[in-house]
PDB file of C-alpha atoms and ligand atoms in Angstrom:
ATOM      1  CA  UNK B1373      29.192 -58.527 181.446  1.00 53.00           C
ATOM      2  CA  UNK B1374      26.206 -57.701 184.358  1.00 54.00           C
ATOM      3  CA  UNK B1375      26.919 -58.989 187.675  1.00 54.00           C
ATOM      4  CA  UNK B1376      25.151 -62.178 188.502  1.00 51.00           C
ATOM      5  CA  UNK B1377      22.760 -61.550 190.647  1.00 54.00           C
ATOM      6  CA  UNK B1378      22.317 -63.602 193.905  1.00 51.00           C
ATOM      7  CA  UNK B1379      19.832 -66.142 193.964  1.00 57.00           C
ATOM      8  CA  UNK B1380      16.769 -65.140 195.711  1.00 82.00           C
ATOM      9  CA  UNK B1381      15.088 -68.551 196.288  1.00 95.00           C
ATOM     10  CA  UNK B1382      16.277 -70.936 198.752  1.00 97.00           C
ATOM     11  CA  UNK B1383      14.704 -74.481 199.265  1.00 98.00           C
ATOM     12  CA  UNK B1384      15.192 -75.925 203.006  1.00 98.00           C
ATOM     13  CA  UNK B1385      15.988 -79.694 202.755  1.00 98.00           C
ATOM     14  CA  UNK B1386      15.679 -81.256 206.073  1.00 97.00           C
ATOM     15  CA  UNK B1387      14.944 -84.945 207.905  1.00 97.00           C
ATOM     16  CA  UNK B1388      15.826 -86.937 210.370  1.00 95.00           C
ATOM     17  CA  UNK B1389      19.295 -88.554 210.580  1.00 94.00           C
ATOM     18  CA  UNK B1390      19.872 -91.458 207.898  1.00 95.00           C
ATOM     19  CA  UNK B1391      16.638 -90.259 205.923  1.00 97.00           C
ATOM     20  CA  UNK B1392      18.541 -89.520 203.213  1.00 97.00           C
ATOM     21  CA  UNK B1393      19.338 -85.562 203.094  1.00 97.00           C
ATOM     22  CA  UNK B1394      22.817 -86.134 201.254  1.00 97.00           C
ATOM     23  CA  UNK B1395      21.735 -88.487 198.755  1.00 98.00           C
ATOM     24  CA  UNK B1396      19.115 -86.176 198.013  1.00 98.00           C
ATOM     25  CA  UNK B1397      21.101 -83.089 198.100  1.00 98.00           C
ATOM     26  CA  UNK B1398      23.661 -84.561 195.755  1.00 98.00           C
ATOM     27  CA  UNK B1399      21.051 -85.439 193.011  1.00 98.00           C
ATOM     28  CA  UNK B1400      19.994 -81.732 193.332  1.00 98.00           C
ATOM     29  CA  UNK B1401      23.612 -80.807 193.151  1.00 98.00           C
ATOM     30  CA  UNK B1402      24.073 -83.004 190.179  1.00 98.00           C
ATOM     31  CA  UNK B1403      20.454 -81.222 188.141  1.00 98.00           C
ATOM     32  CA  UNK B1404      22.243 -77.862 188.751  1.00 97.00           C
ATOM     33  CA  UNK B1405      21.230 -77.106 191.918  1.00 98.00           C
ATOM     34  CA  UNK B1406      23.795 -74.825 194.289  1.00 97.00           C
ATOM     35  CA  UNK B1407      23.848 -76.815 197.425  1.00 98.00           C
ATOM     36  CA  UNK B1408      24.478 -75.151 200.430  1.00 98.00           C
ATOM     37  CA  UNK B1409      25.167 -78.146 203.574  1.00 98.00           C
ATOM     38  CA  UNK B1410      25.467 -77.033 207.261  1.00 97.00           C
ATOM     39  CA  UNK B1411      27.089 -80.285 208.211  1.00 95.00           C
ATOM     40  CA  UNK B1412      29.750 -79.693 205.813  1.00 96.00           C
ATOM     41  CA  UNK B1413      30.453 -75.922 207.040  1.00 97.00           C
ATOM     42  CA  UNK B1414      30.568 -77.311 210.413  1.00 95.00           C
ATOM     43  CA  UNK B1415      32.780 -79.880 209.498  1.00 95.00           C
ATOM     44  CA  UNK B1416      35.119 -77.463 207.745  1.00 97.00           C
ATOM     45  CA  UNK B1417      35.113 -75.009 210.485  1.00 97.00           C
ATOM     46  CA  UNK B1418      36.315 -77.797 212.891  1.00 95.00           C
ATOM     47  CA  UNK B1419      38.556 -79.540 210.451  1.00 96.00           C
ATOM     48  CA  UNK B1420      42.495 -78.692 211.472  1.00 94.00           C
ATOM     49  CA  UNK B1421      42.974 -75.466 210.414  1.00 93.00           C
ATOM     50  CA  UNK B1422      39.330 -74.375 210.623  1.00 96.00           C
ATOM     51  CA  UNK B1423      38.149 -70.858 211.494  1.00 96.00           C
ATOM     52  CA  UNK B1424      36.458 -72.237 214.638  1.00 96.00           C
ATOM     53  CA  UNK B1425      39.431 -73.843 215.802  1.00 95.00           C
ATOM     54  CA  UNK B1426      40.820 -70.790 217.857  1.00 94.00           C
ATOM     55  CA  UNK B1427      38.005 -70.032 219.400  1.00 95.00           C
ATOM     56  CA  UNK B1428      37.452 -73.509 220.493  1.00 93.00           C
ATOM     57  CA  UNK B1429      40.570 -74.303 221.761  1.00 93.00           C
ATOM     58  CA  UNK B1430      40.320 -70.502 223.737  1.00 94.00           C
ATOM     59  CA  UNK B1431      37.221 -71.643 225.231  1.00 92.00           C
ATOM     60  CA  UNK B1432      37.694 -75.413 226.179  1.00 91.00           C
ATOM     61  CA  UNK B1433      41.467 -75.685 226.258  1.00 89.00           C
ATOM     62  CA  UNK B1434      43.438 -78.460 224.303  1.00 90.00           C
ATOM     63  CA  UNK B1435      41.482 -80.968 225.495  1.00 87.00           C
ATOM     64  CA  UNK B1436      39.243 -81.102 222.871  1.00 89.00           C
ATOM     65  CA  UNK B1437      41.915 -80.955 219.598  1.00 93.00           C
ATOM     66  CA  UNK B1438      42.997 -83.790 218.311  1.00 92.00           C
ATOM     67  CA  UNK B1439      46.529 -84.683 217.421  1.00 91.00           C
ATOM     68  CA  UNK B1440      46.111 -83.899 213.703  1.00 92.00           C
ATOM     69  CA  UNK B1441      44.608 -80.047 215.243  1.00 91.00           C
ATOM     70  CA  UNK B1442      41.095 -81.147 214.087  1.00 94.00           C
ATOM     71  CA  UNK B1443      38.138 -80.918 216.637  1.00 94.00           C
ATOM     72  CA  UNK B1444      38.138 -84.199 218.518  1.00 93.00           C
ATOM     73  CA  UNK B1445      34.793 -85.076 217.600  1.00 87.00           C
ATOM     74  CA  UNK B1446      34.571 -88.153 220.362  1.00 84.00           C
ATOM     75  CA  UNK B1447      35.876 -86.292 222.898  1.00 89.00           C
ATOM     76  CA  UNK B1448      33.393 -83.700 222.385  1.00 87.00           C
ATOM     77  CA  UNK B1449      30.664 -86.038 221.939  1.00 81.00           C
ATOM     78  CA  UNK B1450      31.735 -87.898 225.663  1.00 84.00           C
ATOM     79  CA  UNK B1451      32.116 -84.158 226.963  1.00 86.00           C
ATOM     80  CA  UNK B1452      28.542 -83.175 225.992  1.00 82.00           C
ATOM     81  CA  UNK B1453      26.763 -86.170 226.702  1.00 76.00           C
ATOM     82  CA  UNK B1454      28.053 -85.467 230.187  1.00 83.00           C
ATOM     83  CA  UNK B1455      26.946 -81.795 230.771  1.00 88.00           C
ATOM     84  CA  UNK B1456      24.537 -80.247 228.034  1.00 86.00           C
ATOM     85  CA  UNK B1457      26.162 -77.300 229.052  1.00 92.00           C
ATOM     86  CA  UNK B1458      29.203 -77.788 227.643  1.00 90.00           C
ATOM     87  CA  UNK B1459      27.415 -78.823 224.053  1.00 88.00           C
ATOM     88  CA  UNK B1460      25.625 -75.466 224.180  1.00 91.00           C
ATOM     89  CA  UNK B1461      28.888 -73.486 224.826  1.00 92.00           C
ATOM     90  CA  UNK B1462      30.424 -75.207 221.647  1.00 92.00           C
ATOM     91  CA  UNK B1463      27.156 -74.309 219.622  1.00 91.00           C
ATOM     92  CA  UNK B1464      27.507 -71.271 220.612  1.00 94.00           C
ATOM     93  CA  UNK B1465      30.780 -70.609 219.127  1.00 95.00           C
ATOM     94  CA  UNK B1466      29.943 -72.737 216.137  1.00 94.00           C
ATOM     95  CA  UNK B1467      25.957 -71.782 215.320  1.00 94.00           C
ATOM     96  CA  UNK B1468      27.159 -67.955 214.350  1.00 95.00           C
ATOM     97  CA  UNK B1469      29.801 -69.339 212.471  1.00 96.00           C
ATOM     98  CA  UNK B1470      27.603 -71.545 210.423  1.00 96.00           C
ATOM     99  CA  UNK B1471      25.263 -69.071 210.080  1.00 95.00           C
ATOM    100  CA  UNK B1472      27.033 -66.487 208.527  1.00 95.00           C
ATOM    101  CA  UNK B1473      29.072 -69.190 206.100  1.00 96.00           C
ATOM    102  CA  UNK B1474      26.269 -70.276 204.806  1.00 96.00           C
ATOM    103  CA  UNK B1475      24.526 -66.723 204.469  1.00 94.00           C
ATOM    104  CA  UNK B1476      28.047 -66.063 202.252  1.00 95.00           C
ATOM    105  CA  UNK B1477      27.428 -69.037 200.727  1.00 96.00           C
ATOM    106  CA  UNK B1478      23.848 -68.876 199.378  1.00 95.00           C
ATOM    107  CA  UNK B1479      24.379 -65.089 198.427  1.00 94.00           C
ATOM    108  CA  UNK B1480      27.652 -66.083 196.096  1.00 94.00           C
ATOM    109  CA  UNK B1481      25.799 -69.221 194.572  1.00 94.00           C
ATOM    110  CA  UNK B1482      25.443 -69.108 190.982  1.00 91.00           C
ATOM    111  CA  UNK B1483      22.825 -71.048 189.693  1.00 95.00           C
ATOM    112  CA  UNK B1484      19.200 -70.847 189.622  1.00 95.00           C
ATOM    113  CA  UNK B1485      18.421 -71.855 193.434  1.00 97.00           C
ATOM    114  CA  UNK B1486      20.005 -72.827 196.221  1.00 97.00           C
ATOM    115  CA  UNK B1487      19.168 -76.016 198.482  1.00 98.00           C
ATOM    116  CA  UNK B1488      20.365 -75.138 201.929  1.00 98.00           C
ATOM    117  CA  UNK B1489      20.791 -78.370 204.069  1.00 98.00           C
ATOM    118  CA  UNK B1490      19.809 -77.815 207.521  1.00 97.00           C
ATOM    119  CA  UNK B1491      19.439 -81.363 209.904  1.00 93.00           C
ATOM    120  CA  UNK B1492      17.444 -78.915 212.112  1.00 90.00           C
ATOM    121  CA  UNK B1493      15.890 -76.682 210.252  1.00 93.00           C
ATOM    122  CA  UNK B1494      12.231 -77.174 211.284  1.00 92.00           C
ATOM    123  CA  UNK B1495      13.496 -76.242 214.948  1.00 88.00           C
ATOM    124  CA  UNK B1496      14.858 -73.313 213.791  1.00 87.00           C
ATOM    125  CA  UNK B1497      13.235 -70.218 213.211  1.00 84.00           C
ATOM    126  CA  UNK B1498      15.985 -68.139 211.612  1.00 88.00           C
ATOM    127  CA  UNK B1499      16.748 -70.662 208.680  1.00 93.00           C
ATOM    128  CA  UNK B1500      13.354 -71.387 208.202  1.00 92.00           C
ATOM    129  CA  UNK B1501      12.519 -67.704 207.284  1.00 92.00           C
ATOM    130  CA  UNK B1502      15.524 -67.578 204.808  1.00 93.00           C
ATOM    131  CA  UNK B1503      13.971 -70.445 202.497  1.00 96.00           C
ATOM    132  CA  UNK B1504      10.990 -70.040 200.069  1.00 96.00           C
ATOM    133  CA  UNK B1505       9.945 -73.625 200.308  1.00 97.00           C
ATOM    134  CA  UNK B1506      10.876 -76.347 202.892  1.00 97.00           C
ATOM    135  CA  UNK B1507      11.457 -80.147 201.530  1.00 98.00           C
ATOM    136  CA  UNK B1508      11.301 -83.241 204.004  1.00 98.00           C
ATOM    137  CA  UNK B1509      13.355 -86.259 203.128  1.00 98.00           C
ATOM    138  CA  UNK B1510      11.220 -89.005 204.686  1.00 98.00           C
ATOM    139  CA  UNK B1511      11.555 -93.016 205.427  1.00 96.00           C
ATOM    140  CA  UNK B1512      10.397 -95.399 208.021  1.00 94.00           C
ATOM    141  CA  UNK B1513      11.801 -95.092 211.015  1.00 94.00           C
ATOM    142  CA  UNK B1514      13.060 -98.645 210.778  1.00 95.00           C
ATOM    143  CA  UNK B1515      15.026 -97.799 207.621  1.00 96.00           C
ATOM    144  CA  UNK B1516      16.431 -94.713 208.685  1.00 95.00           C
ATOM    145  CA  UNK B1517      17.922 -96.885 211.718  1.00 96.00           C
ATOM    146  CA  UNK B1518      19.341 -99.404 209.472  1.00 96.00           C
ATOM    147  CA  UNK B1519      21.040 -97.200 206.994  1.00 96.00           C
ATOM    148  CA  UNK B1520      22.425 -95.006 209.834  1.00 95.00           C
ATOM    149  CA  UNK B1521      23.972 -98.483 211.577  1.00 95.00           C
ATOM    150  CA  UNK B1522      25.320 -99.546 208.166  1.00 94.00           C
ATOM    151  CA  UNK B1523      26.864 -95.967 207.560  1.00 91.00           C
ATOM    152  CA  UNK B1524      28.306 -95.173 210.767  1.00 88.00           C
ATOM    153  CA  UNK B1525      28.662 -98.567 212.919  1.00 85.00           C
ATOM    154  CA  UNK B1526      26.847 -96.944 215.330  1.00 88.00           C
ATOM    155  CA  UNK B1527      24.826 -99.652 217.648  1.00 92.00           C
ATOM    156  CA  UNK B1528      21.189 -99.062 217.093  1.00 94.00           C
ATOM    157  CA  UNK B1529      20.315 -97.629 220.923  1.00 92.00           C
ATOM    158  CA  UNK B1530      22.975 -95.307 219.697  1.00 89.00           C
ATOM    159  CA  UNK B1531      20.880 -94.149 216.542  1.00 92.00           C
ATOM    160  CA  UNK B1532      17.698 -94.240 218.631  1.00 93.00           C
ATOM    161  CA  UNK B1533      18.805 -91.824 221.350  1.00 89.00           C
ATOM    162  CA  UNK B1534      19.796 -89.333 218.304  1.00 88.00           C
ATOM    163  CA  UNK B1535      16.368 -90.049 216.497  1.00 92.00           C
ATOM    164  CA  UNK B1536      14.406 -89.412 220.137  1.00 91.00           C
ATOM    165  CA  UNK B1537      16.355 -85.972 220.365  1.00 86.00           C
ATOM    166  CA  UNK B1538      15.074 -84.827 216.937  1.00 89.00           C
ATOM    167  CA  UNK B1539      11.746 -83.522 215.858  1.00 92.00           C
ATOM    168  CA  UNK B1540       9.343 -86.547 215.584  1.00 93.00           C
ATOM    169  CA  UNK B1541       8.586 -87.467 212.186  1.00 95.00           C
ATOM    170  CA  UNK B1542       5.182 -86.208 211.822  1.00 96.00           C
ATOM    171  CA  UNK B1543       6.034 -82.958 213.324  1.00 95.00           C
ATOM    172  CA  UNK B1544       8.597 -82.752 210.578  1.00 96.00           C
ATOM    173  CA  UNK B1545       5.946 -83.735 207.824  1.00 97.00           C
ATOM    174  CA  UNK B1546       3.813 -81.345 208.867  1.00 97.00           C
ATOM    175  CA  UNK B1547       5.597 -78.605 208.343  1.00 96.00           C
ATOM    176  CA  UNK B1548       6.843 -79.758 204.615  1.00 97.00           C
ATOM    177  CA  UNK B1549       5.875 -77.951 201.385  1.00 98.00           C
ATOM    178  CA  UNK B1550       7.437 -81.009 199.641  1.00 98.00           C
ATOM    179  CA  UNK B1551       8.308 -84.520 200.838  1.00 98.00           C
ATOM    180  CA  UNK B1552      10.495 -86.670 199.553  1.00 98.00           C
ATOM    181  CA  UNK B1553       9.876 -90.420 200.054  1.00 98.00           C
ATOM    182  CA  UNK B1554      13.331 -92.213 200.698  1.00 98.00           C
ATOM    183  CA  UNK B1555      11.708 -95.772 201.594  1.00 96.00           C
ATOM    184  CA  UNK B1556      12.899 -97.166 198.367  1.00 96.00           C
ATOM    185  CA  UNK B1557      15.622 -97.456 196.125  1.00 97.00           C
ATOM    186  CA  UNK B1558      18.112 -94.829 195.040  1.00 98.00           C
ATOM    187  CA  UNK B1559      16.544 -94.593 191.780  1.00 98.00           C
ATOM    188  CA  UNK B1560      13.251 -94.060 192.967  1.00 98.00           C
ATOM    189  CA  UNK B1561      14.494 -90.959 195.368  1.00 98.00           C
ATOM    190  CA  UNK B1562      16.222 -89.735 192.192  1.00 98.00           C
ATOM    191  CA  UNK B1563      13.123 -89.952 190.105  1.00 98.00           C
ATOM    192  CA  UNK B1564      11.235 -87.638 192.745  1.00 98.00           C
ATOM    193  CA  UNK B1565      14.403 -85.425 192.926  1.00 98.00           C
ATOM    194  CA  UNK B1566      14.343 -84.604 189.369  1.00 98.00           C
ATOM    195  CA  UNK B1567      10.959 -83.969 189.251  1.00 98.00           C
ATOM    196  CA  UNK B1568      11.273 -81.285 192.197  1.00 98.00           C
ATOM    197  CA  UNK B1569      14.355 -79.843 190.433  1.00 98.00           C
ATOM    198  CA  UNK B1570      11.792 -78.854 187.440  1.00 98.00           C
ATOM    199  CA  UNK B1571       9.301 -77.286 189.639  1.00 98.00           C
ATOM    200  CA  UNK B1572      11.857 -75.367 191.875  1.00 98.00           C
ATOM    201  CA  UNK B1573      13.309 -73.865 188.471  1.00 97.00           C
ATOM    202  CA  UNK B1574       9.717 -73.003 187.391  1.00 97.00           C
ATOM    203  CA  UNK B1575       8.963 -71.229 190.763  1.00 96.00           C
ATOM    204  CA  UNK B1576      12.364 -69.789 191.253  1.00 96.00           C
ATOM    205  CA  UNK B1577      11.996 -68.042 187.709  1.00 92.00           C
ATOM    206  CA  UNK B1578       8.151 -67.125 188.464  1.00 86.00           C
TER     207      UNK B1578
HETATM  208  P1  LIG M1231      21.442 -87.796 206.101  1.00 70.46           P
HETATM  209  O1  LIG M1231      22.310 -87.359 205.017  1.00 70.46           O
HETATM  210  O2  LIG M1231      20.021 -88.140 205.879  1.00 70.46           O
HETATM  211  O3  LIG M1231      22.244 -88.452 207.389  1.00 70.46           O
HETATM  212  P2  LIG M1231      22.442 -90.311 203.821  1.00 70.46           P
HETATM  213  O4  LIG M1231      22.152 -89.443 202.837  1.00 70.46           O
HETATM  214  O5  LIG M1231      23.627 -89.642 204.607  1.00 70.46           O
HETATM  215  O6  LIG M1231      21.531 -89.574 205.353  1.00 70.46           O
HETATM  216  O7  LIG M1231      21.883 -91.558 203.984  1.00 70.46           O
HETATM  217  C1  LIG M1231      22.342 -92.563 205.086  1.00 70.46           C
HETATM  218  C2  LIG M1231      22.899 -93.623 204.090  1.00 70.46           C
HETATM  219  O8  LIG M1231      21.795 -94.553 203.456  1.00 70.46           O
HETATM  220  C3  LIG M1231      23.987 -93.434 203.557  1.00 70.46           C
HETATM  221  O9  LIG M1231      24.920 -94.214 203.515  1.00 70.46           O
HETATM  222  C4  LIG M1231      23.167 -93.312 202.191  1.00 70.46           C
HETATM  223  O10 LIG M1231      24.148 -93.989 201.165  1.00 70.46           O
HETATM  224  C5  LIG M1231      22.173 -94.858 202.039  1.00 70.46           C
HETATM  225  N1  LIG M1231      20.985 -94.176 201.492  1.00 70.46           N
HETATM  226  C6  LIG M1231      20.677 -93.167 201.442  1.00 70.46           C
HETATM  227  N2  LIG M1231      19.254 -93.406 200.761  1.00 70.46           N
HETATM  228  C7  LIG M1231      19.473 -94.395 200.003  1.00 70.46           C
HETATM  229  C8  LIG M1231      18.382 -95.506 199.538  1.00 70.46           C
HETATM  230  N3  LIG M1231      17.200 -94.957 198.756  1.00 70.46           N
HETATM  231  N4  LIG M1231      18.490 -96.834 199.221  1.00 70.46           N
HETATM  232  C9  LIG M1231      19.566 -97.637 199.889  1.00 70.46           C
HETATM  233  N5  LIG M1231      20.328 -96.898 200.711  1.00 70.46           N
HETATM  234  C10 LIG M1231      20.167 -95.514 200.926  1.00 70.46           C
END
């Protein structure tokens, strides 16, 4: 049997925190797209036994390693908040590893096309370059805040601080080839994803 050639067609999926990227990408996955999720990769790299742990330990010592051996996210957040240089130091370790693993997963995917989920896709030239198309999941900021608060238990001002550090909604929308409006219910989200899936199948095989 001939080897399956890696898909060359990649849709970058992005959106602000709580906009519904995971809900949309789960649906794309159900339709048959390959999902490469950079958040998930980051979590795996920093879980107990994860490939990034030795470098994190070497750079930061044991202070940021929780008792279960994973990266202590709360400790890291506190440190990054106090000193942005610390955040940059962690990102210098993690970002190349996330990039390499996502490249590998995109090349290894056996599906008609890949959905590459990147929260900061528009801000990142190199991820953007890898995508044939950009889809943005969008909803009102008030809805975003409410969803994140109920998902994570973060306080309103914490969510708003995260959103303030992200690209403004209008800039994200301006960069979109496709906008997925997630201000309605999940059924409405799924209908849009299903329609885009048909379009992406056609584009990917053109
Ligand atoms: P993101 O991945 O962009 O941060 P999620 O997909 O995790 O966002 O969605 C944030 C939260 O809102 C999750 O708890 C999710 O289940 C919920 N959610 C997403 N879309 C909808 C929707 N259309 N209706 C109701 N809840 C939703």
